[in-house]
Coordinates of C-alpha atoms and ligand atoms in Angstrom, one line a residue:
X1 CA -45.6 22.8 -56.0
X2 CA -47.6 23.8 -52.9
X3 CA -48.9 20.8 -50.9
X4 CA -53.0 21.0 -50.3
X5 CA -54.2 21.6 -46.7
X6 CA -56.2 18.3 -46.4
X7 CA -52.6 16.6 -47.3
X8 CA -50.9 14.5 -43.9
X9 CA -47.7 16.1 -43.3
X10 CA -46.2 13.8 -40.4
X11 CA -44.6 11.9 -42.1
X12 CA -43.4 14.4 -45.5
X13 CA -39.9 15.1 -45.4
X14 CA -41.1 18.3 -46.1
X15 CA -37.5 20.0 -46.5
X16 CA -37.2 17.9 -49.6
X17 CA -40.1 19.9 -51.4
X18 CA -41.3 20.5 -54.0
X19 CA -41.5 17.0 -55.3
X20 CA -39.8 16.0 -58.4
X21 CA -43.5 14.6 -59.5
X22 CA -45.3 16.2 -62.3
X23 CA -48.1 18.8 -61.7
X24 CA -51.2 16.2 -61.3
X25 CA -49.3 13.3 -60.7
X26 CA -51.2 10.6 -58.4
X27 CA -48.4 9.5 -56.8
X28 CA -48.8 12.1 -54.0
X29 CA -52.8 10.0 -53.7
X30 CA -51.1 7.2 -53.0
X31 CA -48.4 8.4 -50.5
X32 CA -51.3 10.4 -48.4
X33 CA -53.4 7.5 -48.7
X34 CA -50.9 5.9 -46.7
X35 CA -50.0 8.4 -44.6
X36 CA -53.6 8.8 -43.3
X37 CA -53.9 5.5 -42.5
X38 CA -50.3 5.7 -40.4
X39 CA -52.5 8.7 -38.4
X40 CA -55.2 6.7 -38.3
X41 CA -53.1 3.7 -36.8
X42 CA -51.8 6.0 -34.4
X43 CA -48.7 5.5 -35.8
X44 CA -46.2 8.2 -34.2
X45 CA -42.8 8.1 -36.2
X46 CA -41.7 5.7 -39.0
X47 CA -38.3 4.7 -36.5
X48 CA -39.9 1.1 -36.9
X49 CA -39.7 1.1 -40.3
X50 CA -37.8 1.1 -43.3
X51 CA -38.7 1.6 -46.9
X52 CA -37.2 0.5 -49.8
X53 CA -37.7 1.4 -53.9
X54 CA -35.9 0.5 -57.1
X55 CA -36.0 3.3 -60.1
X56 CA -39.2 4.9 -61.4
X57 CA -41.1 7.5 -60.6
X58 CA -42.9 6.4 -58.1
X59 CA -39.5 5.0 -56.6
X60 CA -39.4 8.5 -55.0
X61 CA -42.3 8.3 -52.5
X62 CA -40.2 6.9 -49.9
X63 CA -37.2 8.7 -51.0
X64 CA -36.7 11.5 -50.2
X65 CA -40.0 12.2 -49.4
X66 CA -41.2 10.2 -46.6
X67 CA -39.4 10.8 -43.1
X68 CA -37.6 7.5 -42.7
X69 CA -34.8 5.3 -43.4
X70 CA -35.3 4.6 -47.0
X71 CA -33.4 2.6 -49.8
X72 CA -33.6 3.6 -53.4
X73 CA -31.8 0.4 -55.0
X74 CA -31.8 -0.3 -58.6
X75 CA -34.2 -1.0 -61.2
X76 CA -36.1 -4.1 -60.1
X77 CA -34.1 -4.9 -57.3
X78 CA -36.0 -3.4 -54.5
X79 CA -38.2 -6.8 -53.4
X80 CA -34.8 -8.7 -53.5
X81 CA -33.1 -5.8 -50.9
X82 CA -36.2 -5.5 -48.8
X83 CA -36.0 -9.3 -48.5
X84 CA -32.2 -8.7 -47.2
X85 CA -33.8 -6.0 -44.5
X86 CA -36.4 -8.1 -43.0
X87 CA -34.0 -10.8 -42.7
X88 CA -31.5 -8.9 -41.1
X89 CA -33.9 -7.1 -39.0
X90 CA -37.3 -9.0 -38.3
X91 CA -38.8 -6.3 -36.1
X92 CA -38.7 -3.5 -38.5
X93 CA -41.8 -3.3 -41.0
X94 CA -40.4 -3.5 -44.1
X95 CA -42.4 -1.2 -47.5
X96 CA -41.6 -1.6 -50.9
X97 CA -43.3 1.3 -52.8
X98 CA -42.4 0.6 -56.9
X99 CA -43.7 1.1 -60.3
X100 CA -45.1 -1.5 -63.1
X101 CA -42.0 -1.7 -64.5
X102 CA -39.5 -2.1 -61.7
X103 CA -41.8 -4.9 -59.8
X104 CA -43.5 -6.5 -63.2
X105 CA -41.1 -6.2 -66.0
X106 CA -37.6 -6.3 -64.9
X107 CA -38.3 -7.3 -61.1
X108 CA -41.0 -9.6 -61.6
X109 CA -39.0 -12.9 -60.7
X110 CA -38.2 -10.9 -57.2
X111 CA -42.1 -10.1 -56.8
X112 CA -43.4 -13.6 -57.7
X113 CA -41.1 -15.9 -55.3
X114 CA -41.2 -13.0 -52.3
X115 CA -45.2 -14.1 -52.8
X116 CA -44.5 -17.4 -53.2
X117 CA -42.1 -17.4 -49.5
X118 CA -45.1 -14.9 -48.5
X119 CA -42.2 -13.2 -47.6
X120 CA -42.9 -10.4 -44.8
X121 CA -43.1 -7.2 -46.9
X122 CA -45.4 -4.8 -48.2
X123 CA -45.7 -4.3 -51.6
X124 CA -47.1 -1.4 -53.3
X125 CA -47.2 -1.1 -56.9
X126 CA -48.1 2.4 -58.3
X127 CA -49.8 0.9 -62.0
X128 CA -49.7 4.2 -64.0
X129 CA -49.3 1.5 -67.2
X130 CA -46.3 2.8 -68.3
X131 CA -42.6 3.6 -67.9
X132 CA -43.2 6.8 -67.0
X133 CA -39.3 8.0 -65.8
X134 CA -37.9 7.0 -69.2
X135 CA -40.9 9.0 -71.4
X136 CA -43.7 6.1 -71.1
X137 CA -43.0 3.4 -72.8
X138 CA -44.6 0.3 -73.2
X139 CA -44.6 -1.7 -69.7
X140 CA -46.2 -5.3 -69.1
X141 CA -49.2 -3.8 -67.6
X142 CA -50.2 -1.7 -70.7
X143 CA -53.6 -2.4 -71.6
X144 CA -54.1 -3.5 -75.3
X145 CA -54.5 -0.7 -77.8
X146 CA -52.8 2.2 -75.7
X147 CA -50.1 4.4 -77.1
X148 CA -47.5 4.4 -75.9
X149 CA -43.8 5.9 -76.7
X150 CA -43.0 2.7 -78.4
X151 CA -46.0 1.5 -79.7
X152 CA -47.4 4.4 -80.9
X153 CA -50.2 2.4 -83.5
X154 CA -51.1 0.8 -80.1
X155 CA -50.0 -1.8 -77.5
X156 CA -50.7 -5.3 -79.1
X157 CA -48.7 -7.3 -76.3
X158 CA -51.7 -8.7 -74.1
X159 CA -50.7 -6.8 -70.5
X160 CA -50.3 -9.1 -67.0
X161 CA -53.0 -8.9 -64.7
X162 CA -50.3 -8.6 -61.3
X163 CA -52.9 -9.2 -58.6
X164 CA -54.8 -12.0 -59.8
X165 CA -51.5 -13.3 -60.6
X166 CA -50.4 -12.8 -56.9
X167 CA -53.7 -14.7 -55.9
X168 CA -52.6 -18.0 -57.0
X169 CA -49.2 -17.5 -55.2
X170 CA -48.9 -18.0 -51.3
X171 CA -49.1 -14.5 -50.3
X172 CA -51.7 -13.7 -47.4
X173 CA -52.8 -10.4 -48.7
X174 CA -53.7 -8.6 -52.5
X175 CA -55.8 -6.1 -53.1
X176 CA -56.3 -3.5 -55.8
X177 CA -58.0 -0.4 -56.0
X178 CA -57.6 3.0 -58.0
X179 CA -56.5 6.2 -57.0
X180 CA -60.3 7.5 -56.8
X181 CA -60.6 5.0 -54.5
X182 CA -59.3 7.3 -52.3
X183 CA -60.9 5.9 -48.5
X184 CA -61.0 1.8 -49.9
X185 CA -57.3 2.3 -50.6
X186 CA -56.6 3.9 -47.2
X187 CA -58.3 0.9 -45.4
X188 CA -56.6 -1.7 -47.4
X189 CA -53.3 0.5 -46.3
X190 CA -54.1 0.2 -42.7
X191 CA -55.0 -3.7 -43.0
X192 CA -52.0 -4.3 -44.4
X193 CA -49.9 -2.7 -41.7
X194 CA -51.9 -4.0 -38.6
X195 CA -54.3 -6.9 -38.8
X196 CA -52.5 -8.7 -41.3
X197 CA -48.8 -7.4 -40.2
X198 CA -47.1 -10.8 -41.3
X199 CA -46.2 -12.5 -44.8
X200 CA -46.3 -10.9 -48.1
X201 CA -48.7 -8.1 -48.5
X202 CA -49.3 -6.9 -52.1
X203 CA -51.3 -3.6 -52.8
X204 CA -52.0 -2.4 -56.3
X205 CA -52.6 1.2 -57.1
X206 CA -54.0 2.2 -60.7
X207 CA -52.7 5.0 -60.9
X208 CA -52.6 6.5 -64.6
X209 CA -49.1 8.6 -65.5
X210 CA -50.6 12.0 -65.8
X211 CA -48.0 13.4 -68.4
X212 CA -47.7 9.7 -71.0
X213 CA -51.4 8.5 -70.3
X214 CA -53.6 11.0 -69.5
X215 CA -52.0 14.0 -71.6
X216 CA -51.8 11.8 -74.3
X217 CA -55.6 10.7 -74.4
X218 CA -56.3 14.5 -74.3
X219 CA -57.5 14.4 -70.6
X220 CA -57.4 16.7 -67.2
X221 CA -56.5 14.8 -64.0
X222 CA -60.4 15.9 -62.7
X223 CA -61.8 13.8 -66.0
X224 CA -59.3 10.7 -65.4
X225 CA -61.0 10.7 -62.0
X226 CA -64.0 10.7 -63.0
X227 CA -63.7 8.5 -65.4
X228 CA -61.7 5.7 -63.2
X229 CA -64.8 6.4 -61.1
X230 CA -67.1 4.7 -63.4
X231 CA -64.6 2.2 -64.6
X232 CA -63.5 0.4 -61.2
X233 CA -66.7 -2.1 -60.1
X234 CA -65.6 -3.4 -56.2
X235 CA -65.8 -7.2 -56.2
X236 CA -67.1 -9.3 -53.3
X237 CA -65.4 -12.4 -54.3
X238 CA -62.3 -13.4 -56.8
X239 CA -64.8 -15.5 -58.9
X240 CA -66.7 -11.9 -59.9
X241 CA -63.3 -10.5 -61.1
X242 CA -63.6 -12.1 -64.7
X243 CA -66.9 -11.2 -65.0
X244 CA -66.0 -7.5 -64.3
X245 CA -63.0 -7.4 -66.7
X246 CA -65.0 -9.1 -69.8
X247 CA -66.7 -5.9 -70.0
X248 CA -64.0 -3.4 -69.8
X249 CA -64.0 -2.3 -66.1
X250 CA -61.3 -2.3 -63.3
X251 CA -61.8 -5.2 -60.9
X252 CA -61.2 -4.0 -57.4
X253 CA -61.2 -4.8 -54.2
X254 CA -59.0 -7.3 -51.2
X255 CA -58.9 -10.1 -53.5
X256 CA -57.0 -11.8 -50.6
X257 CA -56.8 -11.7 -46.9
X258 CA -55.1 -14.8 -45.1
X259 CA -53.3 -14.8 -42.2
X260 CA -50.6 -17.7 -42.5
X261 CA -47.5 -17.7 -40.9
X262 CA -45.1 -15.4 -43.0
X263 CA -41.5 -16.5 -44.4
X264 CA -39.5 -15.3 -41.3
X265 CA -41.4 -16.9 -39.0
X266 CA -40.9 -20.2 -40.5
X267 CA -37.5 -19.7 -41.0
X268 CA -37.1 -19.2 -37.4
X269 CA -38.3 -22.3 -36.7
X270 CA -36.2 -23.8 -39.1
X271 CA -33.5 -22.5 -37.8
X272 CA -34.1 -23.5 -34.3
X273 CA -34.6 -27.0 -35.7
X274 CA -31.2 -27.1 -37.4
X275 CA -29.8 -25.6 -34.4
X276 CA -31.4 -28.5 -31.9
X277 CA -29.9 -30.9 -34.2
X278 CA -26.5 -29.5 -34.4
X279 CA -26.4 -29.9 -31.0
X280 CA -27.0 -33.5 -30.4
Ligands
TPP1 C1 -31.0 -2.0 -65.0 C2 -31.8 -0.8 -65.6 N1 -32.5 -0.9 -66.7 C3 -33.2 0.1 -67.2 C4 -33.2 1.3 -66.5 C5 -34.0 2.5 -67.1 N2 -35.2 2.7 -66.4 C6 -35.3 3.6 -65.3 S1 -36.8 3.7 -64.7 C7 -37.4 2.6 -65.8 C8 -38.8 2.2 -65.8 C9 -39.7 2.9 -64.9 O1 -41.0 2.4 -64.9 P1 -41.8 2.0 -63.7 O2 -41.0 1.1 -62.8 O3 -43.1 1.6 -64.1 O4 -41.9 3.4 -62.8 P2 -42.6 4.7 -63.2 O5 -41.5 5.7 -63.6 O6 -43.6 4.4 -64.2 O7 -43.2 5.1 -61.9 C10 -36.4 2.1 -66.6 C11 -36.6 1.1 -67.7 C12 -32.4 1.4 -65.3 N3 -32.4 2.5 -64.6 N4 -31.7 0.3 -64.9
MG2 MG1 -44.9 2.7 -64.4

């Protein structure tokens, strides 16, 4: 697969090409979305950071693709590891880049209490509403009615709504936007990885699987654009994010933007606490 001109190779492994996505896929939109915002950040090498994925997909942004120290773990276990980094190794910026179904289905109890610690991580889900790696199956973000691989008369599990979810925990930053979204998502990207560099930092991508979504409605990757076009409505404020759903569009938006201490600053200070004590 050729890469476009307009996409930022400084930080593509580019030996490793072509990538193992599917022609169309919009995982490479959300990878270049963040690497423009590196660029933008002024952002010279990734030495300072370290990226970390479970299985999916979208598990292979970071690796092989970006040019970094990167950990492909298992299936769900990629919060849980990236936890074990950052506590190791508080200076480096820590990036989980996942699917649905490796942060939401089988890794969901990692993702909730890393938000809950607001844990120093960020988080990016690639939604593309299925498990797309085994042939796109159902996955807890499926909306109602799709078919899927195994529900092929239509999903009639109600799906989890993962960033208003994360709103409620402690984390100090969610936001969600779509892949035709393409500069709103680049900002959040940047946000996330200066002005708020601490706690636990949860970007959602809806990003459609291009071969068991898309295909299967009968669409072209151009139409699915278009079409996510009209369907995401930016919201101002949480409370409008009901509102927005009730009629069938895609909330998006920063839902949340705090700027609370994050998890390993507090344990630092626990830890010199215990210390003091052990002392006397
Ligand atoms: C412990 C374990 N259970 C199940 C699997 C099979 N498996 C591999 S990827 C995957 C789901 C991938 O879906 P998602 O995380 O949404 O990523 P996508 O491929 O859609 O980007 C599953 C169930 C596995 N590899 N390991
Ligand atoms: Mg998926």
């Amino acid at each position: 697969m050729s890469v476009a001109k307009h996409f930022s190779r400084k930080y593509l492994r580019e030996e490793v090409l072509p990538t193992p996505f599917c022609p169309g896929c919009f995982n490479g939109v959300v990878m270049n979305a963040m690497f423009k915002a590196m660029e933008e950040l002024g952002i010279e090498d990734l030495r300072n950071f370290v990226f970390v994925s479970g299985i999916g997909c979208s598990s292979w942004i970071p690796n092989p693709l970006i040019r970094a120290d990167s950990l492909h773990t298992l299936h769900g276990r990629a919060v849980a590891v990236a936890t074990g980094v950052k506590l190791a190794n508080p200076r480096l910026n820590v990036v989980v880049i996942g699917g649905d179904g490796d942060l939401v289905a089988i890794g969901g109890n990692h993702l909730l209490h890393a938000a809950r610690r607001n844990m120093d991580l960020l988080v990016v889900m690639v939604n593309n509403m299925v498990y797309a790696m085994t042939r796109g199956q159902l996955a807890p973000t499926t909306p109602l009615g799709f078919r899927t691989a195994t529900t092929p008369y239509g999903n009639f599990e109600p799906p989890i709504n993962v960033a208003k979810l994360l709103i409620n925990t402690n984390a100090n930053y969610v936001a969600r936007w779509c892949v035709s979204n393409f500069h709103k998502l680049k900002q959040s990207f940047k946000e996330a990885l200066s002005e708020v560099s601490k706690g636990f930092r949860f970007i959602e991508v809806v990003a459609p699987c291009i071969t068991y979504v898309v295909r299967y409605e009968g669409k072209t990757p151009g139409q699915k654009i278009k079409e996510l076009r009209e369907a995401c409505v930016e919201v101002k404020s949480i409370s409008e994010i009901d509102d927005v759903e009730r009629r069938g569009k895609i909330a998006v938006g920063v839902f949340k933007k705090e700027l609370k201490p994050g998890y390993v600053e507090l344990y630092e200070s626990y830890a010199s606490r215990a210390r003091e004590a052990s002392q006397k």
